[in-house]
Amino acid sequence: MDWLRQWFEHPADPLLLAGSYDPSLVLLSFLIAVFSSAIAIHITAQAISVKKKNLRLLMLGSGSIALGGGVWSMHFIGMLAFALCTGVSYQPGLTFLSMIPSIAASWVALDLISKKQLRSLQLLSGGVLVGAGIGTMHYMGMAAMQMSVALRYDLPMFLLSILVAVVLAIIALWVRFGLRRFNLAPHWLTLLSSVVMGAAISGMHYTGMAAARFVPPPGFTAMSDNNDISWQLSLAVAFITLMITGLVVAVNLLFKYRELNQQVKAKEILARDNEEKYRSLISNIPGAAYRCLHNDNWDMLFISDAVELLSGYPPSDFMLPSPQRSWSDLVHPADKATTTQLDLYQGSFTLEYRIRHHDGSWRWILEHGEAIKSDNGDIIWLDGFLMDITTRKQMEQELVLAKDTAEQAAEARAAFLANMSHEIRTPMNAIIGFSDLMLSDDLPPQQHKHLQTIHSAARSLLHLLNDILDSAKLEKGKLELEYTDFSLPALLDTVVSTLWLQARKKQLQLTLELDPAAGEFYYGAPDRLRQVLTNLLGNAIKFTEQGSVRVKVQLSAPSELTFSIVDTGIGISPQRLPYIFDAFTQADASMSRRFGGTGLGTTISKQLVELMGGQISVQSTEDVGSCFSFTVPLQPGVALVQHNTDQALALPALSVLITDDIAQNLELLQLMLERAGHTVVAVADGEQAVAAVQQQHFDVVLMDIQMPVMDGLEACRLIRQWEQAQQRKPLPVIALTASVLDEDKVAAKEAGMQGFASKPVDFAVLTNEIARVLQLNAGPTAIVAAAEPAVLQLLNMTKALQLWGSVAHYQQQLEQFLQQQQPMLTKAAEYLQAQRFDELQKVAHAIKGVSGNLALEQLSKLCGELEQAARQQQHQRADKTLQQIMQNWPQYQAACQQLQQQAGNGAAKTLQQFDDNALAALLTPLHLALQRHELDDNVLKQLEIYSGKHETLILSLLDAVNDFDFAHALAVLEQLQQHINTGQH
């Protein structure tokens, strides 16, 4: 400690020896520091870009030697710049040993500078190490001084020099990173960093010199210093420093050159590899790549070998500088105009054209290219790709041909469907029409039953025909929906009422559940909605042997209804379920034999639901049941006056011209119209119709469209032209055709026809259409003849006989209904008095549904009004309607008694009462006949007039026979025989 303390003990200032600096040498020392810093920073920047770690460390090491040597040289020259009035020499060993801390500090500094980012801790620790290293170098150099005076240090200044060394080192390290934010050029950044670092090194040295104190010994005699020797030594040190630095720079340049040379070789190898890859790729792709000049000849600068496959010519034939042929010479003359439009090649372009192959054939070429432009916008060349698309063009031509063939087939199919519709509907018109006429006559029960079977079978055939036509139009996308306002409860009631009898025949419980939140009126396609419900509900009844069928309607969204048809039928197997909506698909292959049907119902339903913007789904478990659900969007509608098109209207006497080339159709129409009190003139073609209109006045014309000599469309056009020439009012013309295609409706309207009615003729629909066209406010026709009792006018006997087949059968069901429902009226009155409107609504709905199926139309209408009044909780309106129903009830009972008398006056004057033995004797031959799928008319005729304890089973047996369902008929017959044998009722 005494040794250390003596370095900081010195006498007062007057006894100290003062020295001076040579400014030139001080400046030289500073320049040496700046130069060394610049060289070191430059070497460090080069080392950063070197990828090899060993080479990068070697370059940093050489830079450290250059910077360390420069720092040491700066210190030594700075020492020589200091003139002291005594001789000074330096100990060689310690002087050169002081270079080691300088080189170490330089290594730390350059290592930090080479980093991309410098954290605060790194900067602080690096500054301490660099400052300590340079300080150590400085004081080791001072210690190497040999002179007659003693060297001491001022402690505060000594400590300040160490602090200055650390702070300046931190600043020198930071400045390189701090100046980056100014986006300076690299050389300016290096220059400024070098100046700052040089100043920091010089500042460290001269601050340390300021801490030195020179104590002369007793009897010291001052002497002059030799400046020449100082200059010579300074220049020698500077020269040596420059030589060493230059050597370091040369070595680093050699390293850098070696690195660059290796990189160039690596890039050349990579370029060759890439070139080989691209050449391999270009040669293997199904086409040719090219680069050509932008001129009419398309002179090729490069074209791949694949061009020989495209054209039959080698690529050398097209290549500059001496091409044997140009690519443009191969282009088809018809395509020249396309390929020679130079304005097409301003950017990316795509062309299709033909070229002549070497073998003489024409090949289709697809060309993708892009114009490569210079800086001034001029096109230098075209780069692109050529591909043979001859096969694709052939496929396109085949597809076009196939498309044309398919369209022709579709047109032929449409024409076939139209012709089939016309040809089938024409005889069906006669069958259905004349059977309708005969059903209104007074016939024996047996004949009436057979005639009803014929009529039902014809209607079934018509329904099948409509399904086929709908399916064809849906597949072609030609089916258009007709949107209108409709009553949802009325639509549901119609569907359920229509199929109620089928369910009852199979002893199934058919129920309707309507969400109370659902509105009454909606805007949609009611006809198609009714068709979907009828298809799905009909299938549910058909495939359900026992149990129930439910129709549920729920409001799933403000403008969306969900319809669900749930049954307890045979179900659908998991294997068949995904295909249930495919055309001609049923739950099982045997279903069509067992239950009948084509399998089009679900297909059409799905297509119609999707056409209405909805979705349909099915859930089913085999032998448990099925649930078909569909959701359709429906907007709220407005209440409209409902017109019943199912009932013929009583029109005023009209003069009607009917035109048809089929004699049966003319005869049928004439009989229907004349029976309704109209005057009829019949002609066989359009030419006769035009002549008749010009000679006689008519109120309306019923015009067939497809006729020989002159069709109905041309006849209507001629009538309109004649009317304009004569300044007459347009005569109402209604198209009457067996076609139901929308195109025919449009054509009829364009020809000047105001109405449209399809065949087979439905007289109710026809009279409604005539009333609409003539704007007549007509009421329904009388239900029965005026000669019949007035009470029977409460019944729609035509509909009743269509539903029930015979007067006797209908009378029995009507009597049963009146007996069962009379107590319900009493309950309805009680519910109304207690204002239990929900219960009253259920009673009214139940009576309404059954009364509609029994052709009690007036009662059904009154019950509908009672149901609506109960739903709206209108007490006074409900009371008035209920009173009217109760007042009319005795009239319904009287009508039932009158029917009983009428049935007794038929072929069988009295209903026979058989005992069980006689009945069993009748059933034996019938059982044998049914097993052979034959009918015994004599037995069936006697069973029809049976009245007794087995009446219910006999009615079910007769229903099954009328439906030609021999399997079900045999099952009922065997059950009846078992009841007779066991004495059951």
mmCIF file of C-alpha atoms in Angstrom, residues 421-692:
data_model
loop_
_atom_site.group_PDB
_atom_site.id
_atom_site.type_symbol
_atom_site.label_atom_id
_atom_site.label_comp_id
_atom_site.label_asym_id
_atom_site.label_seq_id
_atom_site.Cartn_x
_atom_site.Cartn_y
_atom_site.Cartn_z
ATOM 1 C CA SER A 421 -100.495 -34.887 -72.580
ATOM 2 C CA HIS A 422 -102.766 -33.981 -75.452
ATOM 3 C CA GLU A 423 -103.250 -37.545 -76.662
ATOM 4 C CA ILE A 424 -103.934 -38.969 -73.180
ATOM 5 C CA ARG A 425 -106.096 -36.110 -72.006
ATOM 6 C CA THR A 426 -108.266 -36.276 -75.116
ATOM 7 C CA PRO A 427 -109.746 -39.752 -74.384
ATOM 8 C CA MET A 428 -109.665 -39.035 -70.643
ATOM 9 C CA ASN A 429 -111.771 -35.968 -71.327
ATOM 10 C CA ALA A 430 -114.473 -38.204 -72.695
ATOM 11 C CA ILE A 431 -114.107 -40.807 -69.913
ATOM 12 C CA ILE A 432 -114.207 -38.333 -67.035
ATOM 13 C CA GLY A 433 -116.737 -36.029 -68.653
ATOM 14 C CA PHE A 434 -119.289 -38.641 -69.604
ATOM 15 C CA SER A 435 -118.828 -40.460 -66.280
ATOM 16 C CA ASP A 436 -119.555 -37.144 -64.527
ATOM 17 C CA LEU A 437 -122.723 -36.779 -66.563
ATOM 18 C CA MET A 438 -123.816 -40.346 -65.855
ATOM 19 C CA LEU A 439 -123.094 -40.008 -62.123
ATOM 20 C CA SER A 440 -125.628 -37.190 -61.986
ATOM 21 C CA ASP A 441 -128.288 -39.492 -63.466
ATOM 22 C CA ASP A 442 -130.508 -41.816 -61.444
ATOM 23 C CA LEU A 443 -128.720 -45.177 -61.765
ATOM 24 C CA PRO A 444 -129.072 -48.508 -59.978
ATOM 25 C CA PRO A 445 -126.593 -48.763 -57.050
ATOM 26 C CA GLN A 446 -124.457 -51.416 -58.752
ATOM 27 C CA GLN A 447 -124.031 -49.403 -61.923
ATOM 28 C CA HIS A 448 -123.404 -46.243 -59.911
ATOM 29 C CA LYS A 449 -120.660 -48.045 -57.988
ATOM 30 C CA HIS A 450 -118.938 -49.340 -61.134
ATOM 31 C CA LEU A 451 -119.223 -45.960 -62.772
ATOM 32 C CA GLN A 452 -117.736 -44.330 -59.680
ATOM 33 C CA THR A 453 -114.814 -46.803 -59.908
ATOM 34 C CA ILE A 454 -114.230 -45.848 -63.537
ATOM 35 C CA HIS A 455 -114.375 -42.164 -62.645
ATOM 36 C CA SER A 456 -111.924 -42.586 -59.730
ATOM 37 C CA ALA A 457 -109.499 -44.622 -61.841
ATOM 38 C CA ALA A 458 -109.541 -41.955 -64.562
ATOM 39 C CA ARG A 459 -108.877 -39.255 -61.981
ATOM 40 C CA SER A 460 -105.956 -41.315 -60.623
ATOM 41 C CA LEU A 461 -104.535 -41.634 -64.112
ATOM 42 C CA LEU A 462 -104.905 -37.883 -64.572
ATOM 43 C CA HIS A 463 -103.082 -37.304 -61.287
ATOM 44 C CA LEU A 464 -100.249 -39.586 -62.432
ATOM 45 C CA LEU A 465 -100.015 -37.716 -65.723
ATOM 46 C CA ASN A 466 -99.825 -34.403 -63.876
ATOM 47 C CA ASP A 467 -97.030 -35.771 -61.661
ATOM 48 C CA ILE A 468 -95.003 -36.826 -64.693
ATOM 49 C CA LEU A 469 -95.459 -33.443 -66.378
ATOM 50 C CA ASP A 470 -94.612 -31.561 -63.172
ATOM 51 C CA SER A 471 -91.466 -33.648 -62.725
ATOM 52 C CA ALA A 472 -90.380 -32.943 -66.300
ATOM 53 C CA LYS A 473 -91.008 -29.210 -65.964
ATOM 54 C CA LEU A 474 -89.193 -29.059 -62.616
ATOM 55 C CA GLU A 475 -86.149 -30.830 -64.030
ATOM 56 C CA LYS A 476 -86.092 -28.415 -66.967
ATOM 57 C CA GLY A 477 -86.659 -25.406 -64.718
ATOM 58 C CA LYS A 478 -89.782 -24.376 -66.605
ATOM 59 C CA LEU A 479 -92.237 -24.560 -63.727
ATOM 60 C CA GLU A 480 -93.296 -21.135 -62.530
ATOM 61 C CA LEU A 481 -95.041 -20.495 -59.236
ATOM 62 C CA GLU A 482 -98.250 -18.492 -59.092
ATOM 63 C CA TYR A 483 -98.213 -16.338 -55.949
ATOM 64 C CA THR A 484 -101.393 -15.107 -54.376
ATOM 65 C CA ASP A 485 -102.976 -14.452 -51.002
ATOM 66 C CA PHE A 486 -104.624 -17.481 -49.400
ATOM 67 C CA SER A 487 -106.125 -18.685 -46.146
ATOM 68 C CA LEU A 488 -103.852 -21.159 -44.363
ATOM 69 C CA PRO A 489 -106.615 -22.796 -42.264
ATOM 70 C CA ALA A 490 -108.800 -23.184 -45.371
ATOM 71 C CA LEU A 491 -105.947 -24.746 -47.334
ATOM 72 C CA LEU A 492 -105.150 -27.207 -44.546
ATOM 73 C CA ASP A 493 -108.812 -28.014 -44.089
ATOM 74 C CA THR A 494 -109.136 -28.776 -47.807
ATOM 75 C CA VAL A 495 -106.170 -31.136 -47.780
ATOM 76 C CA VAL A 496 -107.214 -32.937 -44.605
ATOM 77 C CA SER A 497 -110.866 -33.170 -45.707
ATOM 78 C CA THR A 498 -109.878 -34.593 -49.071
ATOM 79 C CA LEU A 499 -107.847 -37.399 -47.525
ATOM 80 C CA TRP A 500 -109.960 -37.891 -44.420
ATOM 81 C CA LEU A 501 -112.074 -40.618 -46.007
ATOM 82 C CA GLN A 502 -108.998 -42.623 -47.027
ATOM 83 C CA ALA A 503 -107.769 -42.502 -43.447
ATOM 84 C CA ARG A 504 -111.179 -43.485 -42.121
ATOM 85 C CA LYS A 505 -111.368 -46.480 -44.462
ATOM 86 C CA LYS A 506 -108.127 -47.742 -42.914
ATOM 87 C CA GLN A 507 -109.395 -46.866 -39.408
ATOM 88 C CA LEU A 508 -106.559 -44.353 -38.937
ATOM 89 C CA GLN A 509 -106.773 -41.314 -36.696
ATOM 90 C CA LEU A 510 -106.087 -38.227 -38.830
ATOM 91 C CA THR A 511 -105.461 -35.049 -36.825
ATOM 92 C CA LEU A 512 -104.432 -31.489 -37.626
ATOM 93 C CA GLU A 513 -102.389 -29.372 -35.182
ATOM 94 C CA LEU A 514 -102.185 -25.702 -36.178
ATOM 95 C CA ASP A 515 -99.946 -23.381 -34.167
ATOM 96 C CA PRO A 516 -102.157 -20.670 -32.591
ATOM 97 C CA ALA A 517 -99.373 -18.154 -33.262
ATOM 98 C CA ALA A 518 -99.645 -18.743 -37.012
ATOM 99 C CA GLY A 519 -101.532 -16.169 -39.028
ATOM 100 C CA GLU A 520 -104.675 -16.869 -41.028
ATOM 101 C CA PHE A 521 -103.708 -15.315 -44.360
ATOM 102 C CA TYR A 522 -100.386 -15.640 -46.165
ATOM 103 C CA TYR A 523 -98.925 -14.699 -49.536
ATOM 104 C CA GLY A 524 -97.390 -17.619 -51.394
ATOM 105 C CA ALA A 525 -98.060 -20.400 -53.892
ATOM 106 C CA PRO A 526 -101.106 -22.131 -52.375
ATOM 107 C CA ASP A 527 -101.645 -24.571 -55.252
ATOM 108 C CA ARG A 528 -98.127 -25.953 -54.977
ATOM 109 C CA LEU A 529 -98.219 -25.915 -51.195
ATOM 110 C CA ARG A 530 -101.468 -27.905 -51.355
ATOM 111 C CA GLN A 531 -99.818 -30.308 -53.822
ATOM 112 C CA VAL A 532 -96.876 -30.951 -51.487
ATOM 113 C CA LEU A 533 -99.139 -31.505 -48.485
ATOM 114 C CA THR A 534 -101.415 -33.800 -50.481
ATOM 115 C CA ASN A 535 -98.456 -35.879 -51.714
ATOM 116 C CA LEU A 536 -96.870 -36.272 -48.286
ATOM 117 C CA LEU A 537 -100.136 -36.788 -46.405
ATOM 118 C CA GLY A 538 -101.362 -39.251 -49.033
ATOM 119 C CA ASN A 539 -98.148 -41.235 -48.714
ATOM 120 C CA ALA A 540 -98.431 -41.235 -44.933
ATOM 121 C CA ILE A 541 -101.953 -42.657 -45.101
ATOM 122 C CA LYS A 542 -100.986 -45.129 -47.812
ATOM 123 C CA PHE A 543 -98.030 -46.577 -45.896
ATOM 124 C CA THR A 544 -99.689 -46.645 -42.468
ATOM 125 C CA GLU A 545 -101.607 -49.831 -41.613
ATOM 126 C CA GLN A 546 -102.718 -48.820 -38.125
ATOM 127 C CA GLY A 547 -102.308 -46.000 -35.659
ATOM 128 C CA SER A 548 -102.457 -42.351 -36.605
ATOM 129 C CA VAL A 549 -101.320 -39.657 -38.998
ATOM 130 C CA ARG A 550 -100.732 -36.113 -37.722
ATOM 131 C CA VAL A 551 -100.336 -32.874 -39.635
ATOM 132 C CA LYS A 552 -98.467 -30.263 -37.567
ATOM 133 C CA VAL A 553 -97.979 -26.648 -38.635
ATOM 134 C CA GLN A 554 -95.677 -24.447 -36.563
ATOM 135 C CA LEU A 555 -94.538 -20.846 -36.868
ATOM 136 C CA SER A 556 -90.750 -21.374 -36.863
ATOM 137 C CA ALA A 557 -89.932 -17.716 -37.720
ATOM 138 C CA PRO A 558 -91.917 -14.496 -38.239
ATOM 139 C CA SER A 559 -92.206 -15.243 -41.980
ATOM 140 C CA GLU A 560 -91.563 -18.987 -42.016
ATOM 141 C CA LEU A 561 -93.808 -21.999 -41.426
ATOM 142 C CA THR A 562 -92.776 -25.577 -40.745
ATOM 143 C CA PHE A 563 -95.112 -28.370 -41.872
ATOM 144 C CA SER A 564 -94.671 -31.856 -40.415
ATOM 145 C CA ILE A 565 -96.510 -35.048 -41.404
ATOM 146 C CA VAL A 566 -95.992 -37.690 -38.722
ATOM 147 C CA ASP A 567 -97.252 -41.254 -39.122
ATOM 148 C CA THR A 568 -97.003 -44.607 -37.361
ATOM 149 C CA GLY A 569 -96.518 -46.510 -40.599
ATOM 150 C CA ILE A 570 -94.003 -48.990 -41.940
ATOM 151 C CA GLY A 571 -91.091 -46.531 -41.799
ATOM 152 C CA ILE A 572 -88.079 -46.404 -44.069
ATOM 153 C CA SER A 573 -84.950 -48.491 -43.761
ATOM 154 C CA PRO A 574 -81.653 -46.633 -43.139
ATOM 155 C CA GLN A 575 -80.327 -47.919 -46.467
ATOM 156 C CA ARG A 576 -83.222 -46.431 -48.466
ATOM 157 C CA LEU A 577 -83.571 -43.201 -46.470
ATOM 158 C CA PRO A 578 -80.847 -41.194 -48.326
ATOM 159 C CA TYR A 579 -82.551 -41.964 -51.658
ATOM 160 C CA ILE A 580 -86.163 -41.362 -50.644
ATOM 161 C CA PHE A 581 -86.328 -38.081 -52.578
ATOM 162 C CA ASP A 582 -84.932 -39.614 -55.772
ATOM 163 C CA ALA A 583 -87.341 -40.068 -58.656
ATOM 164 C CA PHE A 584 -89.206 -43.395 -58.843
ATOM 165 C CA THR A 585 -87.893 -44.390 -55.394
ATOM 166 C CA GLN A 586 -90.018 -45.840 -52.611
ATOM 167 C CA ALA A 587 -89.195 -47.156 -49.170
ATOM 168 C CA ASP A 588 -88.844 -50.688 -50.502
ATOM 169 C CA ALA A 589 -88.752 -52.345 -53.894
ATOM 170 C CA SER A 590 -91.966 -54.208 -53.086
ATOM 171 C CA MET A 591 -93.847 -51.060 -52.118
ATOM 172 C CA SER A 592 -95.043 -50.336 -55.642
ATOM 173 C CA ARG A 593 -96.523 -53.839 -55.850
ATOM 174 C CA ARG A 594 -98.009 -53.694 -52.361
ATOM 175 C CA PHE A 595 -99.206 -50.113 -52.150
ATOM 176 C CA GLY A 596 -99.004 -48.814 -55.720
ATOM 177 C CA GLY A 597 -97.579 -45.496 -56.825
ATOM 178 C CA THR A 598 -94.668 -44.323 -58.939
ATOM 179 C CA GLY A 599 -92.330 -42.849 -56.359
ATOM 180 C CA LEU A 600 -92.597 -39.380 -57.916
ATOM 181 C CA GLY A 601 -94.503 -37.794 -55.036
ATOM 182 C CA THR A 602 -91.564 -37.170 -52.730
ATOM 183 C CA THR A 603 -89.350 -36.083 -55.623
ATOM 184 C CA ILE A 604 -91.859 -33.494 -56.804
ATOM 185 C CA SER A 605 -92.469 -32.379 -53.234
ATOM 186 C CA LYS A 606 -88.750 -31.763 -52.679
ATOM 187 C CA GLN A 607 -88.413 -29.856 -55.932
ATOM 188 C CA LEU A 608 -91.491 -27.738 -55.212
ATOM 189 C CA VAL A 609 -90.368 -26.947 -51.663
ATOM 190 C CA GLU A 610 -86.936 -25.856 -52.913
ATOM 191 C CA LEU A 611 -88.576 -23.848 -55.692
ATOM 192 C CA MET A 612 -90.578 -22.025 -53.019
ATOM 193 C CA GLY A 613 -87.304 -21.252 -51.222
ATOM 194 C CA GLY A 614 -87.652 -23.868 -48.487
ATOM 195 C CA GLN A 615 -86.066 -27.103 -47.320
ATOM 196 C CA ILE A 616 -87.451 -30.579 -46.776
ATOM 197 C CA SER A 617 -86.166 -33.411 -44.598
ATOM 198 C CA VAL A 618 -87.254 -36.818 -43.325
ATOM 199 C CA GLN A 619 -86.716 -38.792 -40.173
ATOM 200 C CA SER A 620 -87.829 -42.398 -40.033
ATOM 201 C CA THR A 621 -87.489 -45.592 -38.031
ATOM 202 C CA GLU A 622 -88.384 -48.849 -39.693
ATOM 203 C CA ASP A 623 -91.611 -50.434 -38.347
ATOM 204 C CA VAL A 624 -92.140 -47.360 -36.106
ATOM 205 C CA GLY A 625 -93.045 -44.497 -38.405
ATOM 206 C CA SER A 626 -91.836 -41.489 -40.350
ATOM 207 C CA CYS A 627 -91.839 -37.716 -40.103
ATOM 208 C CA PHE A 628 -91.596 -35.621 -43.264
ATOM 209 C CA SER A 629 -90.943 -31.952 -42.449
ATOM 210 C CA PHE A 630 -90.538 -28.993 -44.735
ATOM 211 C CA THR A 631 -90.075 -25.304 -44.073
ATOM 212 C CA VAL A 632 -91.143 -22.580 -46.514
ATOM 213 C CA PRO A 633 -90.920 -18.790 -46.258
ATOM 214 C CA LEU A 634 -94.373 -17.182 -46.382
ATOM 215 C CA GLN A 635 -95.095 -13.483 -46.135
ATOM 216 C CA PRO A 636 -98.227 -12.300 -44.313
ATOM 217 C CA GLY A 637 -101.158 -11.917 -46.706
ATOM 218 C CA VAL A 638 -104.465 -10.107 -46.805
ATOM 219 C CA ALA A 639 -107.960 -11.498 -46.507
ATOM 220 C CA LEU A 640 -109.603 -12.094 -49.883
ATOM 221 C CA VAL A 641 -113.030 -13.168 -50.964
ATOM 222 C CA GLN A 642 -112.759 -16.899 -51.429
ATOM 223 C CA HIS A 643 -114.222 -18.429 -54.571
ATOM 224 C CA ASN A 644 -115.122 -22.096 -54.502
ATOM 225 C CA THR A 645 -113.976 -23.422 -57.881
ATOM 226 C CA ASP A 646 -114.883 -26.977 -56.851
ATOM 227 C CA GLN A 647 -118.579 -26.236 -57.416
ATOM 228 C CA ALA A 648 -120.150 -25.359 -60.751
ATOM 229 C CA LEU A 649 -121.703 -21.930 -61.073
ATOM 230 C CA ALA A 650 -125.231 -21.206 -62.248
ATOM 231 C CA LEU A 651 -124.496 -18.975 -65.224
ATOM 232 C CA PRO A 652 -127.176 -17.080 -67.143
ATOM 233 C CA ALA A 653 -128.186 -18.610 -70.451
ATOM 234 C CA LEU A 654 -125.336 -17.990 -72.876
ATOM 235 C CA SER A 655 -124.680 -18.502 -76.558
ATOM 236 C CA VAL A 656 -121.500 -20.582 -76.690
ATOM 237 C CA LEU A 657 -119.339 -21.561 -79.657
ATOM 238 C CA ILE A 658 -117.266 -24.700 -79.013
ATOM 239 C CA THR A 659 -114.422 -25.718 -81.312
ATOM 240 C CA ASP A 660 -112.708 -29.115 -81.189
ATOM 241 C CA ASP A 661 -111.564 -31.663 -83.747
ATOM 242 C CA ILE A 662 -112.523 -34.626 -81.499
ATOM 243 C CA ALA A 663 -116.193 -35.580 -81.865
ATOM 244 C CA GLN A 664 -116.426 -37.009 -78.340
ATOM 245 C CA ASN A 665 -115.159 -33.767 -76.857
ATOM 246 C CA LEU A 666 -117.734 -31.762 -78.795
ATOM 247 C CA GLU A 667 -120.523 -34.096 -77.731
ATOM 248 C CA LEU A 668 -119.441 -33.965 -74.061
ATOM 249 C CA LEU A 669 -119.185 -30.178 -73.982
ATOM 250 C CA GLN A 670 -122.488 -29.794 -75.771
ATOM 251 C CA LEU A 671 -124.278 -32.092 -73.300
ATOM 252 C CA MET A 672 -122.760 -30.303 -70.272
ATOM 253 C CA LEU A 673 -123.551 -26.823 -71.533
ATOM 254 C CA GLU A 674 -127.035 -27.593 -72.846
ATOM 255 C CA ARG A 675 -127.925 -29.305 -69.569
ATOM 256 C CA ALA A 676 -126.915 -26.041 -67.837
ATOM 257 C CA GLY A 677 -129.332 -24.113 -70.109
ATOM 258 C CA HIS A 678 -126.914 -22.702 -72.683
ATOM 259 C CA THR A 679 -127.229 -22.516 -76.475
ATOM 260 C CA VAL A 680 -124.337 -24.325 -78.130
ATOM 261 C CA VAL A 681 -122.881 -24.266 -81.656
ATOM 262 C CA ALA A 682 -120.139 -26.858 -82.331
ATOM 263 C CA VAL A 683 -117.506 -26.689 -85.111
ATOM 264 C CA ALA A 684 -114.553 -28.975 -85.867
ATOM 265 C CA ASP A 685 -111.662 -26.599 -86.721
ATOM 266 C CA GLY A 686 -110.456 -23.022 -86.493
ATOM 267 C CA GLU A 687 -111.504 -22.049 -89.987
ATOM 268 C CA GLN A 688 -115.119 -22.992 -89.240
ATOM 269 C CA ALA A 689 -114.882 -21.093 -85.949
ATOM 270 C CA VAL A 690 -113.804 -17.880 -87.709
ATOM 271 C CA ALA A 691 -116.662 -18.247 -90.184
ATOM 272 C CA ALA A 692 -119.172 -18.896 -87.387
#
